[in-house]
Short mmCIF file of C-alpha atoms in Angstrom, two decimals:
data_model
loop_
_atom_site.label_atom_id
_atom_site.label_comp_id
_atom_site.label_asym_id
_atom_site.label_seq_id
_atom_site.Cartn_x
_atom_site.Cartn_y
_atom_site.Cartn_z
CA UNK A 1 68.45 5.81 38.20
CA UNK A 2 64.88 5.41 39.22
CA UNK A 3 63.58 6.99 36.15
CA UNK A 4 65.77 4.69 34.00
CA UNK A 5 64.36 1.76 35.80
CA UNK A 6 60.79 2.79 35.18
CA UNK A 7 61.70 3.54 31.70
CA UNK A 8 62.97 0.01 31.25
CA UNK A 9 59.89 -1.40 32.92
CA UNK A 10 57.71 0.74 30.71
CA UNK A 11 59.52 -0.20 27.54
CA UNK A 12 59.33 -3.82 28.64
CA UNK A 13 55.61 -3.50 29.21
CA UNK A 14 55.32 -1.79 25.82
CA UNK A 15 57.17 -4.64 24.18
CA UNK A 16 55.02 -7.18 25.93
CA UNK A 17 51.99 -5.46 24.81
CA UNK A 18 53.24 -5.24 21.27
CA UNK A 19 54.00 -8.95 21.34
CA UNK A 20 50.54 -9.60 22.70
CA UNK A 21 49.00 -7.48 20.06
CA UNK A 22 50.97 -9.23 17.40
CA UNK A 23 49.93 -12.57 18.65
CA UNK A 24 46.32 -11.42 18.84
CA UNK A 25 46.43 -10.13 15.17
CA UNK A 26 48.23 -13.25 14.06
CA UNK A 27 45.71 -15.47 15.63
CA UNK A 28 42.86 -13.17 14.22
CA UNK A 29 44.67 -13.59 10.82
CA UNK A 30 44.46 -17.35 11.22
CA UNK A 31 40.72 -17.15 11.95
CA UNK A 32 40.18 -14.82 9.10
CA UNK A 33 42.24 -16.84 6.73
CA UNK A 34 40.37 -19.95 7.84
CA UNK A 35 37.06 -18.22 7.02
CA UNK A 36 38.53 -16.89 3.74
CA UNK A 37 37.90 -13.54 2.36
CA UNK A 38 34.38 -14.24 2.90
CA UNK A 39 34.43 -12.87 6.38
CA UNK A 40 35.57 -9.46 5.28
CA UNK A 41 32.92 -9.22 2.69
CA UNK A 42 30.58 -10.63 5.35
CA UNK A 43 31.41 -7.72 7.74
CA UNK A 44 30.17 -5.28 5.29
CA UNK A 45 27.14 -7.16 4.50
CA UNK A 46 26.44 -7.67 8.25
CA UNK A 47 26.65 -3.98 8.83
CA UNK A 48 24.32 -3.30 5.96
CA UNK A 49 21.78 -5.92 6.51
CA UNK A 50 21.83 -7.13 10.16
CA UNK A 51 23.66 -4.51 12.19
CA UNK A 52 20.53 -2.48 12.80
CA UNK A 53 18.97 -5.18 15.05
CA UNK A 54 21.87 -7.47 15.79
CA UNK A 55 25.23 -7.48 17.49
CA UNK A 56 27.90 -10.21 17.55
CA UNK A 57 28.87 -10.06 21.30
CA UNK A 58 27.74 -7.14 23.34
CA UNK A 59 24.14 -8.19 24.11
CA UNK A 60 20.71 -8.29 22.45
CA UNK A 61 19.16 -5.40 20.74
CA UNK A 62 15.99 -5.83 18.68
CA UNK A 63 17.10 -9.28 17.82
CA UNK A 64 19.30 -11.74 19.66
CA UNK A 65 23.07 -11.49 20.22
CA UNK A 66 24.51 -13.60 17.36
CA UNK A 67 27.68 -14.62 19.10
CA UNK A 68 28.24 -18.34 18.49
CA UNK A 69 25.09 -18.77 16.60
CA UNK A 70 26.87 -20.57 13.84
CA UNK A 71 28.06 -23.32 16.25
CA UNK A 72 24.55 -23.48 18.01
CA UNK A 73 22.64 -24.08 14.90
CA UNK A 74 23.28 -25.85 11.60
CA UNK A 75 23.97 -23.79 8.43
CA UNK A 76 20.92 -25.14 6.71
CA UNK A 77 18.58 -24.00 9.62
CA UNK A 78 20.28 -20.63 9.72
CA UNK A 79 19.93 -20.14 5.95
CA UNK A 80 16.21 -20.97 6.27
CA UNK A 81 15.62 -18.62 9.01
CA UNK A 82 17.49 -15.79 7.38
CA UNK A 83 15.41 -16.13 4.20
CA UNK A 84 12.09 -16.35 5.90
CA UNK A 85 11.74 -16.83 9.57
CA UNK A 86 8.06 -16.98 9.26
CA UNK A 87 8.13 -19.85 6.95
CA UNK A 88 10.32 -21.77 9.33
CA UNK A 89 7.98 -20.98 12.18
CA UNK A 90 4.93 -22.11 10.13
CA UNK A 91 6.67 -25.32 9.11
CA UNK A 92 6.34 -26.23 12.78
CA UNK A 93 10.01 -25.82 13.81
CA UNK A 94 10.00 -25.71 17.69
CA UNK A 95 13.20 -23.76 18.02
CA UNK A 96 12.16 -21.14 15.60
CA UNK A 97 8.88 -20.66 17.53
CA UNK A 98 10.62 -20.39 20.80
CA UNK A 99 12.83 -17.68 19.47
CA UNK A 100 9.87 -15.82 18.03
CA UNK A 101 8.22 -16.04 21.39
CA UNK A 102 11.27 -14.93 23.26
CA UNK A 103 11.52 -11.79 21.26
CA UNK A 104 7.81 -10.87 21.76
CA UNK A 105 6.73 -11.91 18.35
CA UNK A 106 8.78 -9.24 16.51
CA UNK A 107 9.20 -10.86 13.20
CA UNK A 108 12.64 -10.68 11.58
CA UNK A 109 12.34 -9.13 8.02
CA UNK A 110 12.95 -11.74 5.37
CA UNK A 111 16.36 -11.38 3.67
CA UNK A 112 15.39 -13.47 0.56
CA UNK A 113 16.82 -10.81 -1.61
CA UNK A 114 20.34 -11.74 -0.57
CA UNK A 115 21.98 -14.50 -2.53
CA UNK A 116 23.05 -17.75 -0.57
CA UNK A 117 26.70 -16.87 -1.06
CA UNK A 118 26.23 -13.47 0.63
CA UNK A 119 24.23 -14.95 3.54
CA UNK A 120 27.01 -17.61 3.96
CA UNK A 121 29.75 -14.90 4.04
CA UNK A 122 27.68 -13.24 6.80
CA UNK A 123 27.72 -16.51 8.66
CA UNK A 124 31.54 -16.64 8.13
CA UNK A 125 31.86 -13.22 9.50
CA UNK A 126 29.76 -14.16 12.65
CA UNK A 127 31.85 -17.31 13.11
CA UNK A 128 35.13 -15.34 12.90
CA UNK A 129 33.80 -12.76 15.47
CA UNK A 130 32.71 -15.65 17.74
CA UNK A 131 36.11 -17.29 17.62
CA UNK A 132 37.59 -17.32 21.27
CA UNK A 133 40.36 -14.86 20.33
CA UNK A 134 38.22 -12.12 19.31
CA UNK A 135 35.38 -12.66 22.03
CA UNK A 136 37.16 -10.61 24.68
CA UNK A 137 37.93 -7.73 22.33
CA UNK A 138 34.40 -7.55 21.05
CA UNK A 139 33.01 -7.51 24.49
CA UNK A 140 35.36 -4.81 25.52
CA UNK A 141 34.28 -2.55 22.60
CA UNK A 142 30.62 -3.47 23.20
CA UNK A 143 30.89 -2.17 26.74
CA UNK A 144 32.34 1.14 25.49
CA UNK A 145 29.47 1.54 23.11
CA UNK A 146 26.75 1.37 25.78
CA UNK A 147 25.35 5.00 26.24
CA UNK A 148 22.54 5.92 28.58
CA UNK A 149 19.22 6.51 26.95
CA UNK A 150 19.33 10.16 26.14
CA UNK A 151 15.55 10.26 25.33
CA UNK A 152 14.80 9.91 29.10
CA UNK A 153 15.93 13.56 29.53
CA UNK A 154 14.14 14.84 26.39
CA UNK A 155 12.68 18.31 26.64
CA UNK A 156 8.90 18.75 26.46
CA UNK A 157 9.45 20.60 23.12
CA UNK A 158 11.32 17.69 21.65
CA UNK A 159 8.60 15.33 22.46
CA UNK A 160 6.02 17.78 21.02
CA UNK A 161 8.10 17.96 17.87
CA UNK A 162 8.26 14.14 17.82
CA UNK A 163 4.48 14.07 18.02
CA UNK A 164 3.97 16.48 15.27
CA UNK A 165 6.49 14.46 13.06
CA UNK A 166 4.45 11.37 13.85
CA UNK A 167 1.03 12.85 12.83
CA UNK A 168 2.61 14.74 9.89
CA UNK A 169 1.87 18.31 10.79
CA UNK A 170 5.66 18.89 10.97
CA UNK A 171 6.73 18.17 7.48
CA UNK A 172 9.92 16.03 7.16
CA UNK A 173 12.89 17.83 5.91
CA UNK A 174 13.44 15.24 3.09
CA UNK A 175 9.80 14.84 2.13
CA UNK A 176 9.20 11.43 3.60
CA UNK A 177 5.71 10.38 4.58
CA UNK A 178 4.40 10.84 8.14
CA UNK A 179 4.43 7.81 10.56
CA UNK A 180 0.73 7.86 10.89
CA UNK A 181 0.35 6.77 7.43
CA UNK A 182 0.92 3.23 8.47
CA UNK A 183 1.39 3.25 12.28
CA UNK A 184 -0.87 3.90 15.30
CA UNK A 185 -0.02 4.97 18.79
CA UNK A 186 -2.30 5.37 21.85
CA UNK A 187 -1.55 8.98 22.96
CA UNK A 188 -3.85 11.74 23.75
CA UNK A 189 -4.03 14.36 20.98
CA UNK A 190 -2.95 11.91 18.33
CA UNK A 191 -5.61 10.89 15.85
CA UNK A 192 -6.13 7.11 15.16
CA UNK A 193 -3.16 6.02 13.15
CA UNK A 194 -2.59 3.70 10.26
CA UNK A 195 -3.14 0.00 10.52
CA UNK A 196 -0.99 -1.24 7.70
CA UNK A 197 2.11 -1.86 9.95
CA UNK A 198 2.65 -2.53 13.64
CA UNK A 199 1.26 -0.48 16.52
CA UNK A 200 4.11 1.61 17.93
CA UNK A 201 2.54 2.36 21.36
CA UNK A 202 5.10 0.19 23.05
CA UNK A 203 7.81 0.17 20.45
CA UNK A 204 10.33 1.98 22.53
CA UNK A 205 10.69 -0.92 24.98
CA UNK A 206 9.88 -3.56 22.32
CA UNK A 207 12.67 -2.69 19.93
CA UNK A 208 15.48 -1.80 22.34
CA UNK A 209 15.16 1.73 23.41
CA UNK A 210 17.13 4.59 21.92
CA UNK A 211 19.86 2.43 20.18
CA UNK A 212 17.42 0.14 18.52
CA UNK A 213 14.98 2.90 17.30
CA UNK A 214 17.85 5.07 16.19
CA UNK A 215 19.00 2.07 14.05
CA UNK A 216 15.65 1.37 12.62
CA UNK A 217 14.70 4.95 11.81
CA UNK A 218 18.09 5.62 10.32
CA UNK A 219 17.94 2.51 8.03
CA UNK A 220 14.53 0.95 8.15
CA UNK A 221 14.98 -3.00 7.65
CA UNK A 222 11.33 -3.52 6.70
CA UNK A 223 11.08 -3.43 2.81
CA UNK A 224 7.88 -1.16 2.66
CA UNK A 225 9.56 1.30 5.04
CA UNK A 226 12.80 1.11 3.24
CA UNK A 227 11.01 2.04 0.00
CA UNK A 228 9.08 4.84 1.61
CA UNK A 229 12.14 6.54 3.00
CA UNK A 230 14.61 5.71 0.20
CA UNK A 231 16.09 9.01 -1.04
CA UNK A 232 14.18 10.91 1.63
CA UNK A 233 15.70 9.70 4.86
CA UNK A 234 14.93 11.13 8.29
CA UNK A 235 17.49 13.53 9.61
CA UNK A 236 19.17 13.00 12.89
CA UNK A 237 17.28 15.72 14.80
CA UNK A 238 13.94 14.25 13.46
CA UNK A 239 15.05 10.79 14.62
CA UNK A 240 16.00 12.11 18.08
CA UNK A 241 12.55 13.80 18.46
CA UNK A 242 10.76 10.66 17.32
CA UNK A 243 12.67 8.48 19.85
CA UNK A 244 11.94 10.95 22.62
CA UNK A 245 8.29 10.85 21.61
CA UNK A 246 8.07 7.05 21.50
CA UNK A 247 9.86 6.86 24.90
CA UNK A 248 7.11 9.18 26.27
CA UNK A 249 4.31 7.22 24.56
CA UNK A 250 5.63 4.03 26.02
CA UNK A 251 5.78 5.38 29.61
CA UNK A 252 2.30 7.00 29.41
CA UNK A 253 0.73 3.86 27.97
CA UNK A 254 -1.16 2.92 31.32
CA UNK A 255 -2.78 6.34 31.39
CA UNK A 256 -4.14 6.42 27.84
CA UNK A 257 -7.53 5.38 26.69
CA UNK A 258 -7.42 2.79 23.89
CA UNK A 259 -9.47 4.20 21.02
CA UNK A 260 -10.66 1.53 18.75
CA UNK A 261 -13.23 3.25 16.66
CA UNK A 262 -12.37 3.47 13.21
CA UNK A 263 -13.36 7.05 11.71
CA UNK A 264 -13.95 5.37 8.43
CA UNK A 265 -16.89 3.45 9.73
CA UNK A 266 -19.24 6.34 10.66
CA UNK A 267 -17.51 8.73 8.21
CA UNK A 268 -17.95 6.36 5.35
CA UNK A 269 -21.70 5.70 6.06
CA UNK A 270 -22.44 9.46 6.38
CA UNK A 271 -20.53 10.19 3.20
CA UNK A 272 -22.22 7.35 1.23
CA UNK A 273 -25.63 8.98 2.39
CA UNK A 274 -24.49 12.40 1.19
CA UNK A 275 -23.45 10.93 -2.24
CA UNK A 276 -26.75 9.08 -2.75
CA UNK A 277 -28.79 12.19 -1.84
CA UNK A 278 -26.65 14.27 -4.24
CA UNK A 279 -27.21 11.85 -7.05
CA UNK A 280 -30.94 11.74 -6.39
CA UNK A 281 -31.26 15.54 -6.35
CA UNK A 282 -29.11 16.23 -9.33
CA UNK A 283 -30.66 13.59 -11.68
CA UNK A 284 -34.24 13.84 -10.18
CA UNK A 285 -35.82 14.63 -13.46
CA UNK A 286 -33.88 12.04 -15.52
CA UNK A 287 -35.88 9.59 -17.48
CA UNK A 288 -35.66 6.48 -15.45
CA UNK A 289 -37.84 3.97 -17.33
CA UNK A 290 -37.08 2.22 -20.52
CA UNK A 291 -38.14 4.00 -23.73
CA UNK A 292 -40.71 1.38 -24.86
CA UNK A 293 -42.03 0.69 -21.36
CA UNK A 294 -45.64 1.46 -22.44
CA UNK A 295 -45.53 -0.65 -25.48
CA UNK A 296 -43.85 -3.48 -23.54
CA UNK A 297 -46.42 -3.38 -20.71
CA UNK A 298 -49.33 -3.27 -23.28
CA UNK A 299 -48.00 -6.43 -24.97
CA UNK A 300 -47.34 -8.19 -21.78
CA UNK A 301 -50.97 -7.48 -20.77
CA UNK A 302 -52.33 -8.81 -23.97
CA UNK A 303 -50.72 -12.17 -23.70
CA UNK B 1 9.15 -16.82 -7.31
CA UNK B 2 5.40 -16.49 -6.84
CA UNK B 3 5.98 -12.81 -6.06
CA UNK B 4 7.93 -12.42 -9.27
CA UNK B 5 5.11 -13.97 -11.25
CA UNK B 6 2.30 -12.02 -9.57
CA UNK B 7 4.00 -8.48 -9.32
CA UNK B 8 6.19 -8.44 -12.42
CA UNK B 9 5.15 -10.92 -14.97
CA UNK B 10 1.38 -10.35 -14.57
CA UNK B 11 1.56 -6.67 -14.74
CA UNK B 12 3.65 -6.79 -17.97
CA UNK B 13 1.40 -9.36 -19.46
CA UNK B 14 -1.71 -7.45 -18.54
CA UNK B 15 -0.46 -4.22 -19.82
CA UNK B 16 0.79 -5.73 -23.26
CA UNK B 17 -2.51 -7.47 -23.74
CA UNK B 18 -4.30 -4.32 -22.75
CA UNK B 19 -2.34 -2.20 -25.30
CA UNK B 20 -2.45 -4.62 -28.24
CA UNK B 21 -5.82 -5.93 -27.60
CA UNK B 22 -7.53 -2.63 -27.38
CA UNK B 23 -6.03 -1.23 -30.51
CA UNK B 24 -6.90 -4.45 -32.39
CA UNK B 25 -10.41 -4.43 -31.21
CA UNK B 26 -10.87 -0.66 -32.03
CA UNK B 27 -9.28 -1.15 -35.49
CA UNK B 28 -11.04 -4.36 -36.49
CA UNK B 29 -14.31 -4.47 -34.50
CA UNK B 30 -14.84 -0.73 -33.88
CA UNK B 31 -18.58 -1.11 -33.30
CA UNK B 32 -18.09 -3.48 -30.34
CA UNK B 33 -16.09 -0.86 -28.54
CA UNK B 34 -18.99 0.03 -26.19
CA UNK B 35 -20.69 -1.28 -23.01
CA UNK B 36 -23.62 -2.44 -25.19
CA UNK B 37 -26.12 -0.46 -23.06
CA UNK B 38 -29.24 -2.17 -21.92
CA UNK B 39 -30.85 1.04 -20.77
CA UNK B 40 -33.60 0.53 -23.48
CA UNK B 41 -34.47 -2.75 -21.75
CA UNK B 42 -34.52 -1.60 -18.11
CA UNK B 43 -34.08 1.96 -16.71
CA UNK B 44 -35.15 2.24 -13.08
CA UNK B 45 -32.82 -0.19 -11.42
CA UNK B 46 -30.03 0.77 -13.85
CA UNK B 47 -30.43 4.36 -12.57
CA UNK B 48 -30.16 3.21 -8.95
CA UNK B 49 -27.18 1.09 -9.57
CA UNK B 50 -25.32 2.71 -12.42
CA UNK B 51 -25.16 6.26 -10.95
CA UNK B 52 -23.59 5.43 -7.43
CA UNK B 53 -21.36 2.86 -9.15
CA UNK B 54 -20.02 5.07 -11.88
CA UNK B 55 -19.40 8.13 -9.71
CA UNK B 56 -17.75 5.91 -7.14
CA UNK B 57 -15.36 4.38 -9.71
CA UNK B 58 -14.84 7.89 -11.29
CA UNK B 59 -13.50 9.36 -8.16
CA UNK B 60 -11.50 6.26 -7.09
CA UNK B 61 -9.99 5.95 -10.52
CA UNK B 62 -8.84 9.44 -10.55
CA UNK B 63 -7.74 9.27 -6.90
CA UNK B 64 -5.47 6.30 -7.68
CA UNK B 65 -4.18 8.12 -10.70
CA UNK B 66 -3.30 11.22 -8.97
CA UNK B 67 -1.56 9.32 -6.04
CA UNK B 68 0.36 7.53 -8.66
CA UNK B 69 1.32 10.54 -10.62
CA UNK B 70 1.96 13.08 -7.80
CA UNK B 71 2.76 11.12 -4.68
CA UNK B 72 4.49 14.17 -3.07
CA UNK B 73 1.36 16.25 -3.42
CA UNK B 74 -0.73 13.51 -1.59
CA UNK B 75 1.79 13.31 1.19
CA UNK B 76 1.85 17.09 1.51
CA UNK B 77 -2.02 17.16 1.55
CA UNK B 78 -2.16 14.43 4.16
CA UNK B 79 0.34 16.41 6.32
CA UNK B 80 -2.57 17.82 8.43
CA UNK B 81 -4.59 15.22 10.26
CA UNK B 82 -7.88 16.91 9.31
CA UNK B 83 -7.07 16.94 5.55
CA UNK B 84 -6.08 13.24 5.79
CA UNK B 85 -9.42 12.42 7.39
CA UNK B 86 -11.28 14.39 4.74
CA UNK B 87 -9.53 12.65 1.99
CA UNK B 88 -9.82 9.10 3.36
CA UNK B 89 -13.52 9.48 4.29
CA UNK B 90 -14.52 10.90 1.00
CA UNK B 91 -12.62 8.20 -0.76
CA UNK B 92 -14.03 5.54 1.47
CA UNK B 93 -17.62 6.82 0.84
CA UNK B 94 -17.12 6.64 -2.88
CA UNK B 95 -15.84 3.18 -2.48
CA UNK B 96 -19.04 2.18 -0.56
CA UNK B 97 -20.95 3.95 -3.22
CA UNK B 98 -19.31 1.97 -6.02
CA UNK B 99 -19.88 -1.29 -4.01
CA UNK B 100 -23.56 -0.60 -3.42
CA UNK B 101 -24.11 0.39 -7.00
CA UNK B 102 -22.34 -2.75 -8.21
CA UNK B 103 -24.48 -4.99 -5.99
CA UNK B 104 -27.50 -3.24 -7.33
CA UNK B 105 -26.39 -3.83 -10.89
CA UNK B 106 -25.80 -7.59 -10.20
CA UNK B 107 -29.18 -7.73 -8.59
CA UNK B 108 -30.62 -6.12 -11.73
CA UNK B 109 -28.98 -8.78 -14.01
CA UNK B 110 -30.33 -11.58 -11.87
CA UNK B 111 -33.80 -10.22 -11.51
CA UNK B 112 -34.64 -8.76 -14.95
CA UNK B 113 -35.38 -11.26 -17.74
CA UNK B 114 -34.88 -8.74 -20.60
CA UNK B 115 -31.40 -7.87 -19.35
CA UNK B 116 -30.46 -11.60 -18.75
CA UNK B 117 -31.21 -12.10 -22.47
CA UNK B 118 -28.33 -9.75 -23.43
CA UNK B 119 -25.99 -10.91 -20.63
CA UNK B 120 -22.86 -12.63 -21.97
CA UNK B 121 -20.40 -14.89 -20.17
CA UNK B 122 -17.78 -12.20 -20.16
CA UNK B 123 -20.32 -9.98 -18.23
CA UNK B 124 -20.30 -12.51 -15.35
CA UNK B 125 -16.42 -12.41 -15.38
CA UNK B 126 -16.60 -8.61 -15.36
CA UNK B 127 -18.97 -8.69 -12.20
CA UNK B 128 -16.67 -11.15 -10.37
CA UNK B 129 -13.53 -9.08 -11.09
CA UNK B 130 -15.15 -5.96 -10.13
CA UNK B 131 -16.57 -7.42 -6.89
CA UNK B 132 -13.25 -8.78 -5.95
CA UNK B 133 -11.52 -5.38 -6.79
CA UNK B 134 -14.08 -3.16 -4.92
CA UNK B 135 -14.40 -5.39 -1.93
CA UNK B 136 -10.71 -5.95 -1.42
CA UNK B 137 -10.24 -2.23 -1.78
CA UNK B 138 -12.72 -1.47 0.93
CA UNK B 139 -11.13 -4.05 3.23
CA UNK B 140 -7.71 -2.59 2.62
CA UNK B 141 -8.84 0.96 3.17
CA UNK B 142 -10.67 0.00 6.46
CA UNK B 143 -8.31 -2.61 8.00
CA UNK B 144 -5.02 -1.14 6.78
CA UNK B 145 -6.23 2.40 6.89
CA UNK B 146 -4.67 5.66 5.65
CA UNK B 147 -4.11 3.97 2.40
CA UNK B 148 -3.80 7.23 0.55
CA UNK B 149 -0.61 8.00 2.50
CA UNK B 150 1.10 4.67 2.17
CA UNK B 151 0.06 4.37 -1.38
CA UNK B 152 2.00 7.47 -2.22
CA UNK B 153 4.84 6.22 0.03
CA UNK B 154 5.64 2.81 -1.38
CA UNK B 155 3.10 1.65 -3.97
CA UNK B 156 3.55 4.72 -6.35
CA UNK B 157 7.31 3.95 -6.48
CA UNK B 158 6.48 0.24 -7.13
CA UNK B 159 3.97 1.25 -10.08
CA UNK B 160 6.58 3.63 -11.37
CA UNK B 161 9.22 0.95 -11.31
CA UNK B 162 7.04 -1.21 -13.56
CA UNK B 163 6.59 1.64 -16.11
CA UNK B 164 10.37 2.40 -16.30
CA UNK B 165 11.22 -1.35 -16.80
CA UNK B 166 13.04 -1.73 -13.49
CA UNK B 167 10.51 -3.53 -11.19
CA UNK B 168 11.11 -3.16 -7.47
CA UNK B 169 8.96 -5.72 -5.64
CA UNK B 170 10.49 -5.84 -2.24
CA UNK B 171 7.95 -3.61 -0.63
CA UNK B 172 4.85 -4.93 -2.25
CA UNK B 173 5.80 -8.59 -1.61
CA UNK B 174 6.72 -7.92 2.06
CA UNK B 175 3.27 -6.47 2.83
CA UNK B 176 1.28 -8.53 5.39
CA UNK B 177 -2.22 -7.47 4.25
CA UNK B 178 -3.69 -10.21 2.02
CA UNK B 179 -6.36 -7.93 0.83
CA UNK B 180 -3.93 -5.36 -0.54
CA UNK B 181 -2.26 -8.08 -2.54
CA UNK B 182 -5.53 -9.29 -3.82
CA UNK B 183 -6.40 -5.72 -4.73
CA UNK B 184 -3.22 -5.19 -6.69
CA UNK B 185 -3.34 -8.57 -8.56
CA UNK B 186 -7.03 -8.22 -9.46
CA UNK B 187 -6.33 -4.71 -10.62
CA UNK B 188 -3.76 -6.02 -13.21
CA UNK B 189 -6.20 -8.85 -14.13
CA UNK B 190 -8.87 -6.22 -14.69
CA UNK B 191 -6.52 -4.23 -16.96
CA UNK B 192 -5.77 -7.44 -18.96
CA UNK B 193 -9.45 -8.14 -19.42
CA UNK B 194 -10.24 -4.73 -20.86
CA UNK B 195 -10.00 -5.71 -24.62
CA UNK B 196 -12.18 -8.75 -24.12
CA UNK B 197 -14.94 -7.29 -22.03
CA UNK B 198 -17.32 -4.25 -21.69
CA UNK B 199 -14.59 -2.62 -19.59
CA UNK B 200 -13.37 -1.21 -22.99
CA UNK B 201 -16.14 1.38 -22.93
CA UNK B 202 -14.19 3.61 -20.48
CA UNK B 203 -11.71 4.19 -23.23
CA UNK B 204 -14.35 5.71 -25.56
CA UNK B 205 -15.98 8.03 -23.02
CA UNK B 206 -17.87 10.61 -25.13
CA UNK B 207 -16.00 13.57 -23.77
CA UNK B 208 -17.34 15.95 -26.29
CA UNK B 209 -20.88 15.48 -24.86
CA UNK B 210 -19.70 17.94 -22.16
CA UNK B 211 -19.57 20.83 -24.78
CA UNK B 212 -21.52 19.91 -27.75
CA UNK B 213 -25.00 21.58 -28.14
CA UNK B 214 -27.89 19.58 -26.56
CA UNK B 215 -30.30 17.48 -28.48
CA UNK B 216 -33.80 17.10 -27.46
CA UNK B 217 -34.99 13.53 -27.66
CA UNK B 218 -38.67 13.13 -27.97
CA UNK B 219 -39.86 9.64 -26.86
CA UNK B 220 -43.59 8.86 -26.89
CA UNK B 221 -45.73 11.97 -27.53
CA UNK B 222 -49.33 11.48 -27.96
CA UNK B 223 -50.31 12.70 -31.42
CA UNK B 224 -52.68 15.33 -30.09
CA UNK B 225 -49.88 16.75 -27.77
CA UNK B 226 -47.63 17.25 -30.75
CA UNK B 227 -50.22 19.06 -32.71
CA UNK B 228 -50.89 21.61 -30.02
CA UNK B 229 -47.23 21.88 -28.70
CA UNK B 230 -45.23 25.03 -28.93
CA UNK B 231 -42.04 23.47 -27.86
CA UNK B 232 -40.51 23.49 -31.29
CA UNK B 233 -37.30 25.28 -32.44
CA UNK B 234 -35.71 25.73 -35.66
CA UNK B 235 -33.36 22.73 -36.36
CA UNK B 236 -29.95 22.92 -38.14
CA UNK B 237 -29.64 21.48 -41.51
CA UNK B 238 -27.19 18.54 -41.44
CA UNK B 239 -23.92 19.26 -43.22
CA UNK B 240 -23.00 15.90 -44.61
CA UNK B 241 -25.67 15.43 -47.20
#
């Protein structure tokens, strides 16, 4: 009897949940229909172009959480920002400047390569995700995704491997260039790094810990870096080692001396001296005056 | 739009002009394919300027060419920090050498009247383009250092994309370094200027001088010296008359 009762209860609950689910999916359908098929296309585009740094609901990563951003700002403003945030900041837009400052001056890569229609379908996707019905669901899933930063427990060997990958003595499996080509970190035993791109000493906290770095290293959103690792991506174990290394560098920052000497300055001058001496020795006996110098001098004298 | 103009249209225009113009000049005005040497007019400052300048450019030209043709080799070589330092410092030193030499050559033009008489307007253009090219290159190498590595990483693919007629300019147009953009743009300008200037002499480098038998050139010998000299040798009879 009792079991029957519970069975009935359970089936009732099951039905209720089913109905709820149906309602939810129907309302979602409405939202999606309202946004048109754009939103579906937008989801793929979002994952491809924005997902590395942004979430819609679930908190900030490298960039802000985009939940509700389409109601907060005008489409025109968003379009301008997406294409070139720097241009918008430079035009004197106060909101744009405030956002840049809030995120520690980390510039969002320009997405000018995307056609307007694609950017708008991404907006449609964000709008559909931000709609009240899907909010609770997305927050739930976001909570599940949060994982503790594994790099806090990295072994010293892993950190060492990360360091070797950074300087290049550990060759990347797919033949990509070493990090030091473009980036610098302040860490003992690492030679002065490249200056073309950002300094990575505090990148770990700046770009959102494990999750942010893994995203960026897996699919670099910065065009020069995208090009450099196109067809030669970093492997998962390489990324893990690098993240562990960056975590360590960030933590050790206060203990490190900041080395600002550029080896090219003294190296270049010494090298130049060597070249000049070599040229002088090798061509010491070359005829260095013009052929008719004597004749010329004689004539100048006679004038 | 500007990026498209600077990094796609300009390169193709420059390469087309270079190709057609150089062939035209060689076929129709062959005797002007030269740097029109002024060594007869002034020699000492020329030696001081021309040697460091040309050795610098020689090394840098082949350095860029190798990084363009074999980017993987450069990345592999730069794998060890010490090797990266050796390559970068050597290249930078040759860059300084080219810069110093060029400044000396400009100084020579400005101070020697005999050389001024044979200086054309295009020579001034040549000096301006070269100065921009070398100084921007040094600035890039210094302020955005380890250029050998990142050149192989993302500039070689850009240059290759130009040559396979599928230009990819995302990477180059996203770069923050102004001097790098100036360096790339003035490089294409320089290529476009080759047919109209003395730059063209690099196409007719007398490579066979490296293995032909030497010729002794006798300048101004006092007559008495010639009479008593024993430094003669049997000459070869010319074959064409």
